[in-house]
CSV table of C-alpha atoms and ligand atoms in Angstrom, one decimal:
chain,number,residue,atom,x,y,z
A,478,MET,CA,99.1,-63.3,-127.0
A,479,ASN,CA,100.5,-64.1,-123.7
A,480,LYS,CA,100.1,-60.4,-122.9
A,481,ILE,CA,97.6,-59.0,-120.9
A,482,SER,CA,96.9,-55.4,-121.7
A,483,LEU,CA,94.0,-52.7,-120.2
A,484,PRO,CA,93.3,-49.3,-122.3
A,485,ILE,CA,96.2,-46.7,-122.2
A,486,ASN,CA,94.0,-44.2,-120.1
A,487,SER,CA,92.5,-46.7,-117.7
A,488,LYS,CA,92.9,-46.3,-113.6
A,489,MET,CA,93.1,-49.9,-113.0
A,490,LEU,CA,97.0,-48.7,-114.5
A,491,LYS,CA,97.6,-46.3,-111.7
A,492,LYS,CA,100.1,-46.8,-109.1
A,493,GLU,CA,97.2,-46.3,-106.5
A,494,PHE,CA,95.4,-49.5,-108.0
A,495,ILE,CA,96.8,-52.5,-106.1
A,496,TYR,CA,97.4,-55.8,-107.2
A,497,GLY,CA,98.0,-58.8,-105.4
A,498,VAL,CA,97.8,-62.6,-105.1
A,499,ALA,CA,95.9,-64.7,-102.8
A,500,THR,CA,95.8,-68.0,-100.8
A,501,ALA,CA,94.0,-69.3,-97.9
A,502,SER,CA,95.9,-71.2,-94.8
A,503,PHE,CA,94.4,-74.6,-95.1
A,504,GLN,CA,95.0,-74.9,-99.0
A,505,ILE,CA,98.8,-74.3,-98.7
A,506,GLU,CA,100.0,-74.7,-95.7
A,507,GLY,CA,100.5,-78.3,-94.3
A,508,ALA,CA,101.8,-79.1,-91.2
A,509,SER,CA,98.9,-80.4,-89.3
A,510,ASP,CA,100.7,-81.3,-86.7
A,511,LYS,CA,101.6,-77.9,-85.8
A,512,ARG,CA,98.3,-77.0,-85.1
A,513,LEU,CA,94.9,-78.3,-83.7
A,514,PRO,CA,92.8,-80.2,-85.9
A,515,CYS,CA,90.2,-78.1,-87.9
A,516,ILE,CA,87.2,-79.3,-89.6
A,517,TRP,CA,89.0,-79.7,-93.0
A,518,ASP,CA,91.3,-82.2,-91.6
A,519,THR,CA,88.5,-84.2,-89.9
A,520,PHE,CA,86.6,-84.2,-93.6
A,521,CYS,CA,88.9,-85.2,-95.6
A,522,ALA,CA,89.9,-88.4,-93.4
A,523,LYS,CA,86.0,-89.3,-94.2
A,524,GLU,CA,85.7,-91.5,-97.2
A,525,ASN,CA,84.0,-89.9,-101.0
A,526,THR,CA,84.3,-86.7,-99.6
A,527,VAL,CA,87.6,-85.2,-101.3
A,528,ALA,CA,87.7,-86.3,-105.3
A,529,ASP,CA,91.1,-87.8,-104.9
A,530,GLY,CA,91.2,-88.3,-101.2
A,531,SER,CA,93.4,-85.9,-100.2
A,532,ASN,CA,94.2,-84.0,-97.4
A,533,GLY,CA,95.5,-80.8,-96.1
A,534,ASP,CA,98.8,-82.7,-94.2
A,535,ILE,CA,101.4,-81.1,-96.6
A,536,ALA,CA,99.5,-79.2,-99.5
A,537,CYS,CA,102.4,-77.1,-100.4
A,538,ASP,CA,104.3,-77.3,-97.5
A,539,HIS,CA,104.3,-73.3,-97.0
A,540,TYR,CA,104.8,-73.9,-93.3
A,541,ASN,CA,108.6,-74.6,-93.9
A,542,ARG,CA,108.9,-72.8,-97.5
A,543,TRP,CA,107.0,-69.5,-96.4
A,544,ASN,CA,110.3,-67.8,-96.9
A,545,GLU,CA,111.1,-68.9,-100.5
A,546,ASP,CA,107.2,-68.5,-101.5
A,547,ILE,CA,107.6,-64.7,-99.8
A,548,GLU,CA,110.7,-64.3,-102.2
A,549,LEU,CA,108.4,-65.4,-105.4
A,550,ILE,CA,105.1,-63.2,-104.5
A,551,ASP,CA,108.4,-60.3,-104.8
A,552,SER,CA,109.2,-61.6,-107.5
A,553,LEU,CA,105.9,-61.1,-109.2
A,554,GLY,CA,105.8,-57.5,-108.8
A,555,VAL,CA,103.1,-57.8,-106.6
A,556,ASP,CA,101.8,-54.7,-104.5
A,557,ALA,CA,99.7,-57.1,-102.1
A,558,TYR,CA,99.7,-60.4,-100.6
A,559,ARG,CA,96.4,-62.2,-99.1
A,560,LEU,CA,96.7,-64.5,-97.1
A,561,SER,CA,94.5,-65.8,-94.4
A,562,ILE,CA,95.6,-66.7,-90.5
A,563,SER,CA,94.6,-70.7,-89.2
A,564,TRP,CA,92.3,-70.1,-86.2
A,565,PRO,CA,93.7,-73.6,-84.8
A,566,ARG,CA,97.2,-73.0,-85.3
A,567,VAL,CA,97.8,-69.4,-83.5
A,568,ILE,CA,94.6,-70.2,-80.8
A,569,THR,CA,94.9,-73.2,-78.1
A,570,GLU,CA,91.9,-75.3,-77.0
A,571,SER,CA,91.6,-73.5,-74.0
A,572,GLY,CA,91.7,-70.3,-76.1
A,573,GLU,CA,94.9,-68.7,-75.3
A,574,LEU,CA,97.2,-67.3,-78.1
A,575,ASN,CA,99.6,-70.7,-79.3
A,576,PRO,CA,103.3,-68.3,-79.6
A,577,THR,CA,104.7,-70.9,-82.5
A,578,GLY,CA,101.5,-70.4,-84.6
A,579,VAL,CA,101.3,-66.7,-83.7
A,580,ASP,CA,105.4,-66.4,-84.7
A,581,PHE,CA,105.1,-68.2,-87.6
A,582,TYR,CA,102.4,-65.1,-89.3
A,583,LEU,CA,104.6,-62.8,-87.8
A,584,ASN,CA,107.7,-63.9,-89.3
A,585,ILE,CA,105.9,-63.9,-92.7
A,586,LEU,CA,104.2,-60.6,-91.9
A,587,LYS,CA,107.4,-59.0,-91.1
A,588,GLU,CA,108.7,-60.5,-94.4
A,589,LEU,CA,106.1,-59.0,-96.6
A,590,LYS,CA,106.5,-55.6,-94.8
A,591,LYS,CA,110.4,-55.5,-95.1
A,592,ARG,CA,109.7,-56.0,-99.1
A,593,ASN,CA,106.9,-53.1,-99.0
A,594,ILE,CA,104.6,-56.0,-99.4
A,595,LYS,CA,101.0,-55.0,-98.2
A,596,ALA,CA,99.3,-57.6,-96.5
A,597,PHE,CA,95.7,-58.7,-96.8
A,598,VAL,CA,94.7,-60.9,-94.1
A,599,THR,CA,91.7,-62.6,-94.1
A,600,LEU,CA,90.8,-64.0,-90.2
A,601,TYR,CA,88.1,-67.1,-91.3
A,602,HIS,CA,89.0,-68.8,-94.6
A,603,TRP,CA,87.2,-72.1,-93.3
A,604,ASP,CA,89.6,-73.9,-91.2
A,605,LEU,CA,87.2,-74.2,-88.1
A,606,PRO,CA,88.9,-75.8,-84.8
A,607,GLN,CA,87.4,-79.2,-84.8
A,608,HIS,CA,87.0,-79.0,-80.9
A,609,LEU,CA,84.7,-75.9,-81.4
A,610,GLU,CA,82.5,-78.1,-84.7
A,611,ASP,CA,82.1,-80.7,-81.7
A,612,ASN,CA,80.6,-78.0,-80.2
A,613,GLY,CA,78.3,-77.5,-82.9
A,614,GLY,CA,80.3,-74.9,-85.0
A,615,TRP,CA,78.1,-72.2,-86.8
A,616,LEU,CA,75.1,-74.0,-85.5
A,617,ASN,CA,76.4,-72.7,-82.5
A,618,ARG,CA,75.8,-69.0,-81.8
A,619,GLU,CA,78.6,-69.1,-78.8
A,620,THR,CA,81.1,-69.9,-82.1
A,621,SER,CA,80.2,-66.0,-83.0
A,622,TYR,CA,81.4,-65.3,-79.6
A,623,LYS,CA,85.0,-67.3,-79.4
A,624,PHE,CA,85.4,-65.9,-83.2
A,625,ALA,CA,85.6,-62.2,-81.4
A,626,GLN,CA,88.3,-63.8,-78.8
A,627,TYR,CA,90.2,-65.1,-81.4
A,628,VAL,CA,90.3,-61.7,-83.7
A,629,ASP,CA,90.8,-59.9,-80.3
A,630,LEU,CA,93.7,-62.2,-79.1
A,631,ILE,CA,95.0,-62.1,-82.6
A,632,THR,CA,95.0,-58.1,-84.1
A,633,VAL,CA,96.8,-57.5,-80.9
A,634,ALA,CA,99.0,-59.7,-81.6
A,635,PHE,CA,100.0,-58.4,-85.1
A,636,GLY,CA,100.0,-54.7,-84.1
A,637,ASP,CA,100.4,-52.7,-87.2
A,638,LEU,CA,102.1,-55.3,-89.3
A,639,VAL,CA,98.8,-55.7,-91.2
A,640,HIS,CA,97.3,-53.3,-94.0
A,641,SER,CA,93.7,-55.0,-94.0
A,642,TYR,CA,91.9,-57.1,-92.3
A,643,ALA,CA,89.0,-59.6,-93.8
A,644,THR,CA,87.0,-60.8,-90.7
A,645,LEU,CA,85.2,-64.2,-93.1
A,646,ASN,CA,86.0,-65.0,-96.1
A,647,GLU,CA,82.6,-66.5,-98.7
A,648,PRO,CA,80.2,-67.4,-96.0
A,649,PHE,CA,78.0,-68.5,-98.3
A,650,CYS,CA,80.3,-71.4,-98.7
A,651,SER,CA,80.8,-72.2,-94.9
A,652,ALA,CA,76.9,-72.0,-94.4
A,653,PHE,CA,75.7,-73.6,-97.7
A,654,LEU,CA,78.1,-75.9,-98.6
A,655,GLY,CA,79.5,-76.5,-95.3
A,656,TYR,CA,76.1,-76.9,-93.5
A,657,GLU,CA,73.4,-77.3,-95.9
A,658,ILE,CA,74.5,-79.5,-98.9
A,659,GLY,CA,77.3,-80.8,-97.0
A,660,VAL,CA,80.1,-80.8,-99.6
A,661,HIS,CA,82.3,-78.7,-98.0
A,662,ALA,CA,83.2,-79.4,-93.9
A,663,PRO,CA,82.0,-80.4,-92.1
A,664,GLY,CA,79.4,-82.0,-94.4
A,665,LYS,CA,76.2,-81.2,-92.5
A,666,VAL,CA,73.1,-81.8,-94.7
A,667,GLY,CA,69.7,-80.4,-94.2
A,668,ARG,CA,67.7,-77.1,-95.6
A,669,GLU,CA,67.3,-76.4,-92.1
A,670,PHE,CA,70.9,-75.6,-91.2
A,671,GLY,CA,72.2,-73.5,-93.8
A,672,LYS,CA,70.6,-69.8,-93.4
A,673,LYS,CA,71.2,-70.5,-89.0
A,674,ALA,CA,74.9,-71.6,-90.0
A,675,ALA,CA,75.0,-68.3,-92.0
A,676,HIS,CA,73.6,-66.2,-89.1
A,677,HIS,CA,76.1,-67.1,-86.6
A,678,LEU,CA,78.5,-66.4,-89.5
A,679,LEU,CA,77.4,-62.9,-90.3
A,680,LEU,CA,76.7,-62.4,-86.4
A,681,ALA,CA,80.5,-63.6,-86.2
A,682,HIS,CA,81.7,-60.8,-88.5
A,683,GLY,CA,79.8,-58.0,-87.1
A,684,LEU,CA,81.3,-59.0,-83.4
A,685,ALA,CA,85.2,-59.2,-84.7
A,686,MET,CA,84.4,-55.8,-87.0
A,687,SER,CA,83.9,-54.1,-83.9
A,688,VAL,CA,87.2,-55.4,-82.2
A,689,LEU,CA,88.8,-53.9,-85.2
A,690,ALA,CA,87.4,-50.9,-84.9
A,691,LYS,CA,89.2,-50.9,-81.4
A,692,ASN,CA,92.4,-52.3,-81.6
A,693,SER,CA,92.9,-52.4,-85.2
A,694,PRO,CA,91.5,-48.8,-86.6
A,695,ASN,CA,94.1,-47.9,-89.1
A,696,THR,CA,93.6,-51.0,-91.1
A,697,LEU,CA,91.3,-51.6,-94.1
A,698,ASN,CA,88.6,-53.6,-91.9
A,699,GLY,CA,85.5,-55.5,-93.6
A,700,ILE,CA,84.5,-58.7,-95.4
A,701,VAL,CA,84.9,-60.7,-98.5
A,702,LEU,CA,81.9,-62.4,-100.0
A,703,ASN,CA,81.6,-64.3,-103.2
A,704,PHE,CA,79.2,-63.8,-106.1
A,705,THR,CA,77.9,-66.0,-108.6
A,706,PRO,CA,75.5,-63.8,-110.5
A,707,ALA,CA,71.7,-65.7,-111.0
A,708,TYR,CA,70.6,-65.3,-114.5
A,709,ALA,CA,67.4,-66.5,-116.2
A,710,VAL,CA,67.4,-69.0,-118.9
A,711,ASP,CA,64.5,-66.6,-121.0
A,712,ASP,CA,62.2,-63.9,-120.2
A,713,LYS,CA,59.7,-66.0,-119.1
A,714,SER,CA,58.6,-64.2,-115.9
A,715,GLU,CA,58.8,-67.4,-114.2
A,716,ASN,CA,62.0,-67.9,-114.7
A,717,ILE,CA,63.6,-64.5,-114.1
A,718,LEU,CA,61.5,-65.5,-110.5
A,719,ALA,CA,63.2,-68.4,-110.0
A,720,ALA,CA,66.4,-66.6,-110.8
A,721,SER,CA,65.5,-63.7,-108.3
A,722,PHE,CA,64.9,-65.9,-105.7
A,723,ALA,CA,68.1,-68.0,-106.3
A,724,ASP,CA,69.8,-64.9,-106.2
A,725,ASP,CA,68.7,-63.6,-103.1
A,726,TYR,CA,69.1,-67.5,-101.5
A,727,TYR,CA,72.8,-67.4,-102.5
A,728,ASN,CA,73.9,-63.9,-103.2
A,729,GLN,CA,71.9,-61.2,-101.8
A,730,TRP,CA,71.4,-63.5,-98.3
A,731,TYR,CA,75.1,-62.7,-97.1
A,732,ILE,CA,75.2,-58.9,-98.4
A,733,LYS,CA,72.0,-57.3,-97.5
A,734,PRO,CA,72.2,-58.1,-94.3
A,735,ILE,CA,75.3,-56.0,-94.0
A,736,PHE,CA,74.5,-53.1,-96.4
A,737,ASP,CA,70.7,-53.1,-95.5
A,738,GLY,CA,70.7,-54.8,-91.6
A,739,LYS,CA,68.4,-57.0,-92.9
A,740,TYR,CA,67.9,-60.6,-94.9
A,741,PRO,CA,66.2,-60.4,-98.4
A,742,GLU,CA,62.5,-61.1,-97.9
A,743,ILE,CA,62.5,-64.5,-99.7
A,744,LEU,CA,63.1,-64.9,-95.7
A,745,GLN,CA,59.2,-65.1,-95.3
A,746,GLU,CA,58.8,-67.7,-98.2
A,747,LEU,CA,61.0,-70.6,-96.6
A,748,PRO,CA,59.8,-72.7,-93.8
A,749,ASP,CA,59.8,-71.8,-90.4
A,750,ASN,CA,62.4,-74.2,-89.9
A,751,CYS,CA,64.8,-73.1,-92.0
A,752,HIS,CA,64.8,-69.7,-90.3
A,753,PRO,CA,68.1,-68.2,-88.6
A,754,GLU,CA,67.9,-67.5,-85.1
A,755,ILE,CA,68.2,-63.7,-84.5
A,756,HIS,CA,68.2,-62.3,-81.4
A,757,PRO,CA,67.1,-58.7,-80.6
A,758,GLY,CA,70.1,-56.7,-81.4
A,759,ASP,CA,71.6,-58.8,-84.0
A,760,MET,CA,71.3,-57.1,-87.4
A,761,GLU,CA,72.5,-53.9,-85.7
A,762,VAL,CA,76.0,-55.9,-85.1
A,763,ILE,CA,75.8,-57.4,-88.2
A,764,SER,CA,75.6,-53.9,-90.0
A,765,HIS,CA,78.7,-52.4,-88.4
A,766,SER,CA,80.1,-50.4,-90.8
A,767,VAL,CA,82.9,-51.5,-92.9
A,768,ASP,CA,85.9,-50.1,-95.0
A,769,PHE,CA,86.0,-52.0,-98.0
A,770,LEU,CA,84.4,-55.1,-99.4
A,771,GLY,CA,86.1,-57.8,-101.0
A,772,ILE,CA,83.9,-59.4,-103.9
A,773,ASN,CA,85.3,-62.9,-104.9
A,774,PHE,CA,83.9,-63.5,-108.6
A,775,TYR,CA,84.7,-66.9,-111.0
A,776,THR,CA,81.0,-67.5,-112.8
A,777,ARG,CA,77.7,-67.0,-113.1
A,778,SER,CA,74.3,-69.8,-112.8
A,779,VAL,CA,71.7,-69.8,-114.9
A,780,TYR,CA,68.1,-70.8,-113.7
A,781,LYS,CA,64.1,-72.1,-114.5
A,782,ALA,CA,61.6,-72.2,-112.6
A,783,SER,CA,60.7,-75.6,-111.1
A,784,ASP,CA,57.8,-77.3,-110.3
A,785,ASP,CA,59.3,-78.7,-106.6
A,786,ASP,CA,61.2,-76.1,-105.8
A,787,TYR,CA,62.0,-72.4,-105.7
A,788,PHE,CA,64.3,-72.6,-108.8
A,789,GLU,CA,66.2,-75.2,-111.0
A,790,GLU,CA,70.2,-74.3,-111.7
A,791,LEU,CA,71.2,-75.5,-115.3
A,792,PRO,CA,74.4,-77.2,-116.1
A,793,ALA,CA,76.9,-75.0,-117.3
A,794,THR,CA,77.3,-74.5,-121.4
A,795,GLY,CA,79.2,-72.5,-123.6
A,796,LYS,CA,83.3,-72.2,-122.5
A,797,LEU,CA,84.2,-74.0,-119.0
A,798,THR,CA,87.3,-74.2,-117.0
A,799,ASP,CA,88.5,-77.2,-116.0
A,800,ILE,CA,86.5,-77.1,-112.9
A,801,GLY,CA,83.2,-76.4,-114.9
A,802,TRP,CA,82.5,-73.1,-114.3
A,803,GLU,CA,81.1,-71.0,-117.6
A,804,VAL,CA,83.5,-68.4,-118.5
A,805,TYR,CA,81.5,-65.3,-118.8
A,806,PRO,CA,83.2,-62.1,-117.8
A,807,GLN,CA,79.9,-60.0,-119.0
A,808,ALA,CA,78.2,-61.3,-115.3
A,809,PHE,CA,81.6,-59.7,-113.6
A,810,THR,CA,80.6,-56.0,-115.1
A,811,GLU,CA,77.0,-56.7,-114.5
A,812,LEU,CA,77.5,-57.6,-110.9
A,813,LEU,CA,79.7,-54.7,-109.5
A,814,GLN,CA,77.3,-52.2,-111.7
A,815,SER,CA,74.3,-53.8,-109.7
A,816,LEU,CA,75.8,-54.1,-106.4
A,817,ASN,CA,76.7,-50.6,-106.8
A,818,GLU,CA,73.3,-49.5,-107.8
A,819,ARG,CA,71.5,-51.6,-105.0
A,820,TYR,CA,73.8,-50.8,-102.2
A,821,ASP,CA,75.7,-47.8,-100.5
A,822,LEU,CA,79.4,-49.3,-100.7
A,823,PRO,CA,82.7,-48.7,-99.5
A,824,PRO,CA,85.3,-49.1,-101.9
A,825,ILE,CA,85.4,-52.3,-103.6
A,826,TYR,CA,88.5,-55.1,-104.0
A,827,ILE,CA,88.5,-57.8,-105.9
A,828,THR,CA,89.5,-60.3,-103.6
A,829,GLU,CA,89.7,-63.4,-106.1
A,830,ASN,CA,89.2,-64.0,-109.8
A,831,GLY,CA,90.9,-67.0,-111.5
A,832,ALA,CA,90.6,-70.1,-113.6
A,833,ALA,CA,91.1,-73.9,-113.0
A,834,ILE,CA,92.7,-75.0,-116.0
A,835,ASN,CA,94.5,-78.6,-116.6
A,836,ASP,CA,97.9,-77.6,-116.8
A,837,LYS,CA,100.8,-79.8,-118.1
A,838,ILE,CA,104.5,-78.4,-117.4
A,839,VAL,CA,106.9,-78.9,-120.3
A,840,ASP,CA,110.3,-78.4,-120.3
A,841,ASN,CA,109.6,-75.9,-117.6
A,842,ASP,CA,107.1,-73.9,-118.7
A,843,VAL,CA,103.3,-74.2,-118.6
A,844,VAL,CA,101.8,-72.5,-121.8
A,845,ASP,CA,98.1,-72.1,-120.1
A,846,GLN,CA,96.9,-69.4,-122.7
A,847,ASP,CA,93.6,-70.1,-121.4
A,848,ARG,CA,94.1,-68.5,-118.5
A,849,ILE,CA,95.8,-65.9,-119.4
A,850,ASP,CA,92.5,-65.3,-121.7
A,851,TYR,CA,90.5,-65.6,-118.8
A,852,TYR,CA,92.7,-62.8,-116.5
A,853,GLN,CA,92.2,-60.7,-119.6
A,854,GLU,CA,88.3,-60.6,-120.3
A,855,HIS,CA,88.0,-60.8,-116.8
A,856,LEU,CA,90.4,-57.3,-116.3
A,857,LEU,CA,88.8,-55.7,-119.1
A,858,ALA,CA,85.2,-56.5,-117.4
A,859,VAL,CA,86.5,-55.4,-114.0
A,860,ASN,CA,88.0,-52.0,-116.0
A,861,VAL,CA,84.4,-51.3,-117.9
A,862,ALA,CA,83.0,-51.4,-114.4
A,863,ILE,CA,85.4,-48.9,-112.9
A,864,GLU,CA,84.4,-46.6,-115.8
A,865,SER,CA,80.6,-46.7,-115.1
A,866,GLY,CA,81.3,-45.1,-111.9
A,867,VAL,CA,82.0,-48.3,-109.4
A,868,ASP,CA,84.9,-47.3,-107.1
A,869,ILE,CA,87.2,-50.7,-107.3
A,870,GLN,CA,90.8,-50.1,-105.9
A,871,GLY,CA,92.7,-53.7,-106.6
A,872,TYR,CA,92.3,-56.9,-108.1
A,873,PHE,CA,94.1,-60.2,-106.4
A,874,ALA,CA,94.5,-63.5,-108.5
A,875,TRP,CA,93.4,-66.7,-107.3
A,876,SER,CA,95.6,-68.4,-106.6
A,877,LEU,CA,99.4,-67.0,-106.5
A,878,MET,CA,100.2,-70.9,-106.7
A,879,ASP,CA,98.6,-74.3,-107.2
A,880,ASN,CA,97.2,-75.7,-104.4
A,881,PHE,CA,94.5,-78.0,-102.0
A,882,GLU,CA,91.0,-77.2,-103.9
A,883,TRP,CA,88.7,-78.3,-101.6
A,884,ALA,CA,86.1,-81.0,-102.8
A,885,GLU,CA,88.4,-81.2,-105.9
A,886,GLY,CA,91.6,-82.1,-103.9
A,887,TYR,CA,94.9,-81.2,-106.0
A,888,LEU,CA,92.9,-82.1,-109.3
A,889,LYS,CA,92.1,-78.6,-109.9
A,890,ARG,CA,94.7,-76.2,-110.4
A,891,PHE,CA,94.1,-72.3,-110.1
A,892,GLY,CA,97.3,-71.1,-109.6
A,893,ILE,CA,99.6,-68.8,-111.6
A,894,VAL,CA,102.4,-70.7,-110.7
A,895,TYR,CA,102.5,-74.4,-111.0
A,896,VAL,CA,103.3,-76.9,-107.8
A,897,ASP,CA,104.7,-80.2,-108.5
A,898,TYR,CA,103.3,-81.9,-105.3
A,899,GLU,CA,106.2,-84.6,-105.4
A,900,SER,CA,109.5,-82.2,-105.7
A,901,GLN,CA,107.3,-79.0,-103.9
A,902,ILE,CA,109.5,-77.1,-107.0
A,903,ARG,CA,107.1,-73.9,-107.7
A,904,THR,CA,107.1,-72.7,-111.8
A,905,ILE,CA,105.8,-69.3,-112.7
A,906,LYS,CA,103.4,-70.0,-115.4
A,907,ASN,CA,103.0,-67.9,-118.3
A,908,SER,CA,99.9,-66.0,-116.9
A,909,GLY,CA,102.5,-65.3,-114.1
A,910,HIS,CA,104.6,-63.7,-116.3
A,911,ALA,CA,101.8,-62.1,-118.2
A,912,TYR,CA,100.5,-60.8,-114.9
A,913,LYS,CA,104.2,-59.8,-113.8
A,914,THR,CA,104.5,-57.8,-117.0
A,915,LEU,CA,100.8,-56.3,-116.3
A,916,ILE,CA,102.1,-54.6,-112.8
A,917,SER,CA,105.4,-53.8,-113.9
A,918,ASN,CA,104.3,-51.5,-116.9
A,919,ARG,CA,102.2,-49.1,-114.9
B,93,IFM,O1,90.1,-72.5,-103.8
B,93,IFM,C1,89.0,-71.5,-103.7
B,93,IFM,C2,88.7,-70.2,-102.5
B,93,IFM,O2,89.4,-71.0,-101.4
B,93,IFM,C3,87.8,-69.9,-102.4
B,93,IFM,N1,87.1,-69.0,-103.3
B,93,IFM,C4,86.9,-69.9,-104.5
B,93,IFM,C5,88.0,-70.4,-104.8
B,93,IFM,C6,88.1,-71.3,-106.2
B,93,IFM,O3,87.5,-72.4,-105.9
């Protein structure tokens, strides 16, 4: 079956349900000489940080090929395109707009508008300007205010070309992967850093929400969070407790401050030096109302109790994608239902979902049946959540095309379009055709 189908009466087959594809600036644009350096340029230049030793200098060369890429997006028949803005491309070191960078995005946004494709703009997808990292990066509270200033300038420049703004993409990844275990830029390691960075990221989000409310009250403004639901290996109470701690540490840490105005209670159990520096009023800023919540989902994790830590994560088992993540769509439904029960949520958009597959291109075809199956199962999982009463209004495939997969370099392919990095030729994979058919059959 190289089709993706949904039950005939599914809300996801109504025209109002938005289908899109997603990308991020550093992963596709290239042309690093046309912008300020960012933390990922520096990280890639260090040894043993990226699996294939690559970097984002060329990536998908989208900086020069954006026009044909938008034509490609349009050819898929999607309603929306989720892209991110490279902060170091649009803001100079002295904090002013860089007209060359702004024009690059203005041209894209105008072309999307012309084609009636809604622009879902993410303002931060991990490419922090290096000069800000040199000043402490997300460990420095000042970075949150710099972010709000950038958001202020760029949203005025974009005028009414945008449909939706997300402040941050996956602050968990920026904070934990970047500042706690160091597998992402800027590569800092230390348990004492993660929650401090997370707090400044969330503060940046809250400050930016006020700016958006002032400059762009007619767009859908919110944040994109990733969730890897935590399951206990069995029913033993110590393992259930371990999984619940992991869930608070990795998942709830980023959503609870936004909707409940506080961090999970495990905060009290963390050593003092790991506590974020919370100033009076911060939690009110962070819990500014949002118009939507973006949810990124790929997989789940399984935990058991540990003798010398709060929890132990077990290796993934079962069916795995090429990046080693378990295929477990049931966790997607359960996640959406549990978030809906726990929090008073605005409408949800699935802002990322997809699979890394070891694709091969043969005679101009990419037969990526495993990816089609992944989309099929996960779209059905979303449908079940909707049927049980969760308000989900859109779905974005990650990703439009193969791109720079962070610490994995170009070795892992997530696209529904294949990219030959030598020739930069794009070829729609079978999953891309299936996605297009699903959308056009509505
Ligand atoms: O490629 C990333 C994306 O940048 C953020 N969410 C997860 C994707 C797959 O790892």
